[in-house]
Amino acid sequence: MNGRLKASGGSVGGGLLVAGTTSDAGKSVVTAGICRWLVRQGVRVAPFKAQNMSLNSFVTREGAEIGRAQAMQAAAARVEPTALMNPVLLKPGSDRSSQVVLLGKPVGELSARGYHAGRQEQLLGTVTDCLQELRRTHDAVICEGAGSPAEINLRRTDIVNMGIARAARIPVVVVGDIDRGGVFASFFGTTALLSKEDQALVAGYLVNKFRGDVTLLEPGLEMLRGLTGRRTLGVLPFAHGLGIDEEDGLRVSLRGAVRESVVEPPHGADVLRVAVCAVPLMSNFTDVDALAAEPGVVVRFVDRAEELADADLVVLPGTRGTVRALEWLRERGLADAIARRAAEGRPVLGICGGFQMLGEHIEDEVESKAGAVEGLGLLPVRVRFAVEKTLARPAGEALGEPVEGYEIHHGVAEVTGGDEEFLDGCRTGSVWGTHWHGSLESDGFRRAFLRRVAADAGRAFVPAPDTSFGTLREEQLDRLGDLIEEHADTGALLRLIEEGVPEGLPFVPPGAP
């Protein structure tokens, strides 16, 4: 590595933007993989995403809310996540509006038109300042784009793709998902729809999710190079079981498992079946990943009442629309099915918005502006929505085990009874509720909770004694680093990070309209 990469002595660290031909092309995975590969080489690296649209978020130690994908990428880089890594977070509240979180704090609700009509452009200075600060304190910063850089209708106000690349003068690598088909057309079309100035920053391509014999792909890669003047810097194979925190959008199969990873067989005679209600505007559904990592625990997302029949545990997850989710539960008969479960002593767990729905009464003049709404009445809790959002990193003890979590909510819960306190919430019978996200990642507590669930459900389920969710996550991040190290041209990536944008990249007509 040459001296440019080192941030010592006040110099600015290197940078790279990972863009994609589409949403869900693999930008988050590739960014995390590059971060893990670099940190294993002794490089001080940080992730960055100028603007993220996601209902999966995380709270940093300084009390800032950022996208969970950036928190995961920070873990890949082995650094503490901060608000600098995701200065703008958009949390959809409907099809047309989102809460805008700036530098970790909510600053209001905006329609998509209002945001793109002026507010977004005003934030370019803020995001470039954050990127500059990260580059000042790290050897390298790996930036992630959003959607596609060739969204020509939004280019004027773009601050997350070519807008930030142009402002910071950093090279761009475009990722394409070959599993979808049409990857060559996607690479060529993405490049050809960019302006001459933007194209000058596009340094190469990465193929993601390839299956089969790579030699069959090579003639196409050579033709693509002839057409664009740009190399493909790696062909990453399709890899099962790389379950990392979802980034933007709710890409969850309501009929499939949470993760594709194969775990050990159950330790007891029975498996434990967990049904997660896929409520509208579902947020932080990553809470159940730790359950899915347990041998013998089967997790699925459901949207019909009959799908609760064989479930040993029903989870009501977080949501950005508590009142809307309540209506959805009632419309689909899920509310009645959950009430019957509770009356029969069968376990139910509510987390954050799910906890609020399980209560007796909700007063909401903030999120839905619906006013007084009756909850499911399964927990002695009254909820009032406050303008100020609670962002916290609580720690404590439950079921005789230490627990850590994080809180992201406008609803303020008043617990008026219950059989026992539970993570600042409560338990009544077999119904549990808490505002704490992430609590199930605490291994000892998760095992203790599953033992209680199994007992209430009458299942001969025994939690594995040594499952470490943190270790499993580290193994997944190492696998991402391995993909980059083994299947990408790491020398070329390092040169881009160290030396910046290559000279003489050709223009591919027609360019932006």
CSV table of C-alpha atoms in Angstrom, one decimal, residues 92-389:
chain,number,residue,atom,x,y,z
A,92,PRO,CA,-41.4,5.2,4.9
A,93,GLY,CA,-44.7,5.9,6.7
A,94,SER,CA,-46.8,5.4,3.6
A,95,ASP,CA,-46.4,4.9,-0.2
A,96,ARG,CA,-45.8,8.7,-0.5
A,97,SER,CA,-44.1,10.0,2.6
A,98,SER,CA,-41.2,9.2,4.9
A,99,GLN,CA,-39.8,10.4,8.2
A,100,VAL,CA,-36.5,12.1,7.5
A,101,VAL,CA,-33.7,11.2,10.0
A,102,LEU,CA,-30.8,13.6,9.7
A,103,LEU,CA,-27.5,12.8,11.5
A,104,GLY,CA,-29.4,10.3,13.7
A,105,LYS,CA,-32.4,12.5,14.7
A,106,PRO,CA,-35.8,12.8,13.1
A,107,VAL,CA,-36.4,16.2,11.6
A,108,GLY,CA,-39.9,15.7,10.1
A,109,GLU,CA,-42.1,14.0,7.6
A,110,LEU,CA,-41.8,14.8,3.8
A,111,SER,CA,-43.6,13.5,0.7
A,112,ALA,CA,-41.4,12.0,-1.9
A,113,ARG,CA,-42.1,15.0,-4.2
A,114,GLY,CA,-41.2,17.4,-1.4
A,115,TYR,CA,-38.0,15.6,-0.6
A,116,HIS,CA,-36.8,15.4,-4.2
A,117,ALA,CA,-38.1,18.9,-5.1
A,118,GLY,CA,-35.5,20.6,-2.9
A,119,ARG,CA,-34.8,19.2,0.5
A,120,GLN,CA,-32.5,16.4,-0.8
A,121,GLU,CA,-30.3,18.8,-2.8
A,122,GLN,CA,-29.9,21.0,0.3
A,123,LEU,CA,-28.4,18.0,2.1
A,124,LEU,CA,-25.5,17.5,-0.3
A,125,GLY,CA,-23.2,19.7,1.8
A,126,THR,CA,-24.0,17.7,5.0
A,127,VAL,CA,-23.3,14.3,3.5
A,128,THR,CA,-20.1,15.4,1.8
A,129,ASP,CA,-18.9,16.8,5.2
A,130,CYS,CA,-19.7,13.5,6.9
A,131,LEU,CA,-17.8,11.6,4.2
A,132,GLN,CA,-14.9,14.0,4.4
A,133,GLU,CA,-14.7,13.5,8.2
A,134,LEU,CA,-14.7,9.7,7.8
A,135,ARG,CA,-11.9,9.9,5.2
A,136,ARG,CA,-9.9,12.2,7.5
A,137,THR,CA,-10.0,9.6,10.3
A,138,HIS,CA,-9.8,6.4,8.3
A,139,ASP,CA,-7.5,4.9,5.7
A,140,ALA,CA,-10.4,4.1,3.4
A,141,VAL,CA,-14.1,4.7,3.2
A,142,ILE,CA,-16.3,2.3,1.2
A,143,CYS,CA,-19.5,4.1,0.1
A,144,GLU,CA,-22.7,2.4,-0.9
A,145,GLY,CA,-25.1,3.8,-3.5
A,146,ALA,CA,-28.9,3.4,-3.6
A,147,GLY,CA,-31.1,2.0,-6.3
A,148,SER,CA,-29.4,2.7,-9.6
A,149,PRO,CA,-27.1,5.6,-10.5
A,150,ALA,CA,-28.9,5.8,-13.9
A,151,GLU,CA,-32.2,7.0,-12.4
A,152,ILE,CA,-32.2,9.9,-14.8
A,153,ASN,CA,-35.4,11.4,-13.4
A,154,LEU,CA,-33.7,11.9,-10.0
A,155,ARG,CA,-30.1,12.8,-11.1
A,156,ARG,CA,-30.4,16.5,-10.5
A,157,THR,CA,-31.0,16.1,-6.8
A,158,ASP,CA,-29.0,12.9,-6.3
A,159,ILE,CA,-26.8,12.8,-3.2
A,160,VAL,CA,-26.2,9.1,-2.8
A,161,ASN,CA,-24.9,7.8,-6.2
A,162,MET,CA,-23.1,9.9,-8.8
A,163,GLY,CA,-23.9,13.1,-6.8
A,164,ILE,CA,-21.7,12.1,-3.9
A,165,ALA,CA,-19.1,10.5,-6.2
A,166,ARG,CA,-18.8,13.7,-8.2
A,167,ALA,CA,-18.7,15.9,-5.1
A,168,ALA,CA,-16.0,13.7,-3.4
A,169,ARG,CA,-14.2,12.7,-6.7
A,170,ILE,CA,-14.2,9.0,-5.9
A,171,PRO,CA,-14.2,6.1,-8.3
A,172,VAL,CA,-17.4,4.0,-8.8
A,173,VAL,CA,-17.7,0.2,-9.2
A,174,VAL,CA,-21.1,-1.0,-10.5
A,175,VAL,CA,-22.6,-4.3,-9.2
A,176,GLY,CA,-25.0,-6.3,-11.2
A,177,ASP,CA,-27.1,-9.3,-10.1
A,178,ILE,CA,-26.7,-11.9,-12.9
A,179,ASP,CA,-29.2,-14.2,-11.2
A,180,ARG,CA,-31.9,-11.9,-12.4
A,181,GLY,CA,-30.7,-12.1,-16.0
A,182,GLY,CA,-29.7,-9.4,-18.4
A,183,VAL,CA,-26.6,-8.3,-16.5
A,184,PHE,CA,-24.6,-7.3,-19.7
A,185,ALA,CA,-27.5,-5.0,-20.8
A,186,SER,CA,-27.8,-3.7,-17.3
A,187,PHE,CA,-24.1,-2.8,-17.1
A,188,PHE,CA,-24.0,-1.2,-20.6
A,189,GLY,CA,-27.3,0.6,-20.2
A,190,THR,CA,-26.4,2.0,-16.7
A,191,THR,CA,-23.2,3.4,-18.1
A,192,ALA,CA,-24.6,4.7,-21.3
A,193,LEU,CA,-27.4,6.6,-19.5
A,194,LEU,CA,-24.9,8.6,-17.4
A,195,SER,CA,-23.6,12.0,-18.4
A,196,LYS,CA,-20.0,12.3,-19.7
A,197,GLU,CA,-18.9,13.7,-16.4
A,198,ASP,CA,-20.5,10.9,-14.4
A,199,GLN,CA,-19.2,8.2,-16.8
A,200,ALA,CA,-15.7,9.4,-16.1
A,201,LEU,CA,-16.0,8.1,-12.6
A,202,VAL,CA,-17.3,4.6,-13.5
A,203,ALA,CA,-14.2,2.5,-13.2
A,204,GLY,CA,-15.5,-1.1,-13.6
A,205,TYR,CA,-18.1,-3.7,-12.9
A,206,LEU,CA,-18.7,-6.6,-10.4
A,207,VAL,CA,-20.9,-9.5,-11.3
A,208,ASN,CA,-22.8,-10.9,-8.3
A,209,LYS,CA,-24.6,-14.2,-7.7
A,210,PHE,CA,-23.1,-16.2,-10.6
A,211,ARG,CA,-23.9,-19.9,-10.8
A,212,GLY,CA,-22.0,-22.3,-13.1
A,213,ASP,CA,-18.8,-22.3,-15.1
A,214,VAL,CA,-17.2,-18.8,-15.1
A,215,THR,CA,-15.4,-19.6,-18.4
A,216,LEU,CA,-18.7,-19.5,-20.2
A,217,LEU,CA,-19.2,-15.9,-19.0
A,218,GLU,CA,-15.7,-14.7,-20.0
A,219,PRO,CA,-16.5,-14.0,-23.7
A,220,GLY,CA,-19.3,-11.7,-22.6
A,221,LEU,CA,-17.1,-9.9,-20.2
A,222,GLU,CA,-14.5,-9.2,-22.9
A,223,MET,CA,-17.3,-7.9,-25.3
A,224,LEU,CA,-18.5,-5.7,-22.5
A,225,ARG,CA,-15.0,-4.3,-22.0
A,226,GLY,CA,-14.8,-3.6,-25.8
A,227,LEU,CA,-18.1,-1.8,-25.7
A,228,THR,CA,-17.5,0.3,-22.6
A,229,GLY,CA,-13.7,0.4,-22.1
A,230,ARG,CA,-14.1,-0.9,-18.6
A,231,ARG,CA,-13.1,-4.2,-17.0
A,232,THR,CA,-15.2,-6.5,-14.8
A,233,LEU,CA,-13.3,-6.6,-11.6
A,234,GLY,CA,-14.8,-9.8,-10.2
A,235,VAL,CA,-17.4,-12.5,-10.6
A,236,LEU,CA,-18.8,-13.3,-7.2
A,237,PRO,CA,-20.5,-16.8,-7.0
A,238,PHE,CA,-24.0,-17.3,-5.6
A,239,ALA,CA,-23.6,-18.2,-2.0
A,240,HIS,CA,-26.3,-19.7,0.2
A,241,GLY,CA,-26.8,-18.7,3.8
A,242,LEU,CA,-25.4,-15.1,3.6
A,243,GLY,CA,-28.2,-13.8,5.8
A,244,ILE,CA,-27.3,-10.2,6.6
A,245,ASP,CA,-29.4,-7.4,7.8
A,246,GLU,CA,-31.9,-6.2,5.1
A,247,GLU,CA,-31.2,-2.7,3.7
A,248,ASP,CA,-33.9,-1.0,1.8
A,249,GLY,CA,-37.3,-2.5,1.2
A,250,LEU,CA,-39.1,-5.4,2.8
A,251,ARG,CA,-37.7,-8.3,0.7
A,252,VAL,CA,-39.2,-11.1,2.8
A,253,SER,CA,-41.0,-14.1,1.5
A,254,LEU,CA,-44.1,-14.6,3.5
A,255,ARG,CA,-43.9,-18.3,2.7
A,256,GLY,CA,-40.2,-18.9,3.2
A,257,ALA,CA,-37.7,-19.2,6.0
A,258,VAL,CA,-35.9,-16.1,7.4
A,259,ARG,CA,-32.6,-17.4,6.3
A,260,GLU,CA,-31.3,-20.0,3.9
A,261,SER,CA,-28.5,-21.1,6.2
A,262,VAL,CA,-28.4,-24.8,7.3
A,263,VAL,CA,-28.2,-25.2,11.1
A,264,GLU,CA,-27.8,-28.2,13.2
A,265,PRO,CA,-30.7,-30.6,14.0
A,266,PRO,CA,-32.7,-29.9,17.2
A,267,HIS,CA,-31.2,-30.9,20.5
A,268,GLY,CA,-34.5,-32.0,21.9
A,269,ALA,CA,-37.3,-34.2,20.6
A,270,ASP,CA,-39.3,-31.4,19.1
A,271,VAL,CA,-38.8,-28.4,16.9
A,272,LEU,CA,-40.2,-25.0,17.9
A,273,ARG,CA,-42.3,-23.2,15.3
A,274,VAL,CA,-42.3,-19.4,15.2
A,275,ALA,CA,-44.8,-17.4,13.2
A,276,VAL,CA,-44.0,-13.7,12.6
A,277,CYS,CA,-47.0,-11.6,11.5
A,278,ALA,CA,-45.9,-9.7,8.4
A,279,VAL,CA,-47.7,-6.4,9.4
A,280,PRO,CA,-47.7,-3.4,7.1
A,281,LEU,CA,-44.6,-1.1,7.4
A,282,MET,CA,-42.8,-3.9,9.3
A,283,SER,CA,-39.6,-2.6,10.8
A,284,ASN,CA,-36.6,-4.3,12.4
A,285,PHE,CA,-37.8,-7.8,11.5
A,286,THR,CA,-34.2,-8.7,11.9
A,287,ASP,CA,-35.1,-9.2,15.6
A,288,VAL,CA,-36.1,-12.8,14.8
A,289,ASP,CA,-32.8,-13.6,13.0
A,290,ALA,CA,-31.4,-14.8,16.3
A,291,LEU,CA,-34.3,-17.2,16.7
A,292,ALA,CA,-33.8,-18.6,13.2
A,293,ALA,CA,-30.1,-19.2,14.1
A,294,GLU,CA,-31.1,-21.6,16.8
A,295,PRO,CA,-31.0,-25.4,15.9
A,296,GLY,CA,-34.6,-26.7,16.0
A,297,VAL,CA,-36.3,-23.3,15.7
A,298,VAL,CA,-38.3,-22.8,12.5
A,299,VAL,CA,-39.2,-19.2,11.7
A,300,ARG,CA,-41.6,-18.1,9.0
A,301,PHE,CA,-43.5,-14.9,8.1
A,302,VAL,CA,-47.3,-15.2,7.9
A,303,ASP,CA,-50.2,-13.1,6.8
A,304,ARG,CA,-53.2,-15.4,7.4
A,305,ALA,CA,-54.9,-16.5,10.6
A,306,GLU,CA,-54.8,-20.2,9.8
A,307,GLU,CA,-51.0,-20.0,9.6
A,308,LEU,CA,-50.9,-19.4,13.4
A,309,ALA,CA,-52.6,-22.8,14.2
A,310,ASP,CA,-49.4,-24.8,14.4
A,311,ALA,CA,-47.2,-22.0,15.7
A,312,ASP,CA,-45.6,-22.5,19.2
A,313,LEU,CA,-44.7,-18.8,19.4
A,314,VAL,CA,-46.4,-15.9,17.5
A,315,VAL,CA,-44.3,-12.7,17.2
A,316,LEU,CA,-45.8,-9.3,16.5
A,317,PRO,CA,-42.8,-7.3,15.2
A,318,GLY,CA,-42.1,-3.6,15.1
A,319,THR,CA,-43.8,-1.4,12.6
A,320,ARG,CA,-43.8,2.3,11.4
A,321,GLY,CA,-47.6,2.2,11.5
A,322,THR,CA,-48.9,0.7,14.7
A,323,VAL,CA,-52.5,1.8,14.2
A,324,ARG,CA,-52.5,0.7,10.5
A,325,ALA,CA,-51.0,-2.7,11.6
A,326,LEU,CA,-53.8,-3.1,14.1
A,327,GLU,CA,-56.4,-2.5,11.5
A,328,TRP,CA,-54.6,-5.1,9.2
A,329,LEU,CA,-54.6,-7.7,12.0
A,330,ARG,CA,-58.3,-7.2,12.6
A,331,GLU,CA,-59.2,-7.2,8.9
A,332,ARG,CA,-57.4,-10.6,8.3
A,333,GLY,CA,-58.7,-12.3,11.4
A,334,LEU,CA,-55.3,-12.4,12.9
A,335,ALA,CA,-56.3,-10.3,15.9
A,336,ASP,CA,-59.0,-12.8,16.9
A,337,ALA,CA,-56.6,-15.7,16.4
A,338,ILE,CA,-54.0,-14.1,18.6
A,339,ALA,CA,-56.6,-13.4,21.3
A,340,ARG,CA,-57.6,-17.1,21.3
A,341,ARG,CA,-54.0,-18.1,21.7
A,342,ALA,CA,-53.6,-15.9,24.7
A,343,ALA,CA,-56.8,-17.3,26.3
A,344,GLU,CA,-55.4,-20.8,25.8
A,345,GLY,CA,-52.0,-19.9,27.4
A,346,ARG,CA,-50.1,-20.2,24.1
A,347,PRO,CA,-47.1,-17.8,23.8
A,348,VAL,CA,-47.2,-14.5,22.0
A,349,LEU,CA,-44.3,-11.9,21.9
A,350,GLY,CA,-44.7,-8.3,20.9
A,351,ILE,CA,-41.7,-6.1,20.1
A,352,CYS,CA,-41.9,-2.3,19.9
A,353,GLY,CA,-44.9,-1.6,17.7
A,354,GLY,CA,-46.1,-5.2,18.3
A,355,PHE,CA,-45.9,-4.5,22.1
A,356,GLN,CA,-48.0,-1.4,21.6
A,357,MET,CA,-50.6,-3.3,19.7
A,358,LEU,CA,-50.9,-5.9,22.5
A,359,GLY,CA,-51.9,-3.1,25.0
A,360,GLU,CA,-55.3,-1.9,26.0
A,361,HIS,CA,-55.4,1.6,24.6
A,362,ILE,CA,-53.4,3.8,22.1
A,363,GLU,CA,-53.5,7.6,21.9
A,364,ASP,CA,-51.9,8.6,18.6
A,365,GLU,CA,-51.8,12.2,17.4
A,366,VAL,CA,-48.3,11.8,16.0
A,367,GLU,CA,-47.8,8.7,13.7
A,368,SER,CA,-51.3,8.0,12.3
A,369,LYS,CA,-53.0,11.0,13.9
A,370,ALA,CA,-55.9,8.6,14.5
A,371,GLY,CA,-56.5,9.8,18.1
A,372,ALA,CA,-57.9,7.2,20.5
A,373,VAL,CA,-57.6,3.6,19.3
A,374,GLU,CA,-58.3,0.4,21.2
A,375,GLY,CA,-55.5,-2.1,21.3
A,376,LEU,CA,-55.8,-5.9,21.4
A,377,GLY,CA,-56.2,-5.7,25.2
A,378,LEU,CA,-53.8,-8.6,26.0
A,379,LEU,CA,-51.4,-6.6,28.1
A,380,PRO,CA,-52.1,-4.0,30.9
A,381,VAL,CA,-50.5,-1.2,28.9
A,382,ARG,CA,-51.6,2.2,27.7
A,383,VAL,CA,-49.6,3.9,24.9
A,384,ARG,CA,-49.4,7.6,24.1
A,385,PHE,CA,-47.4,8.7,21.0
A,386,ALA,CA,-45.0,11.5,21.8
A,387,VAL,CA,-43.5,13.9,19.2
A,388,GLU,CA,-40.0,13.2,20.4
A,389,LYS,CA,-38.6,9.8,19.4
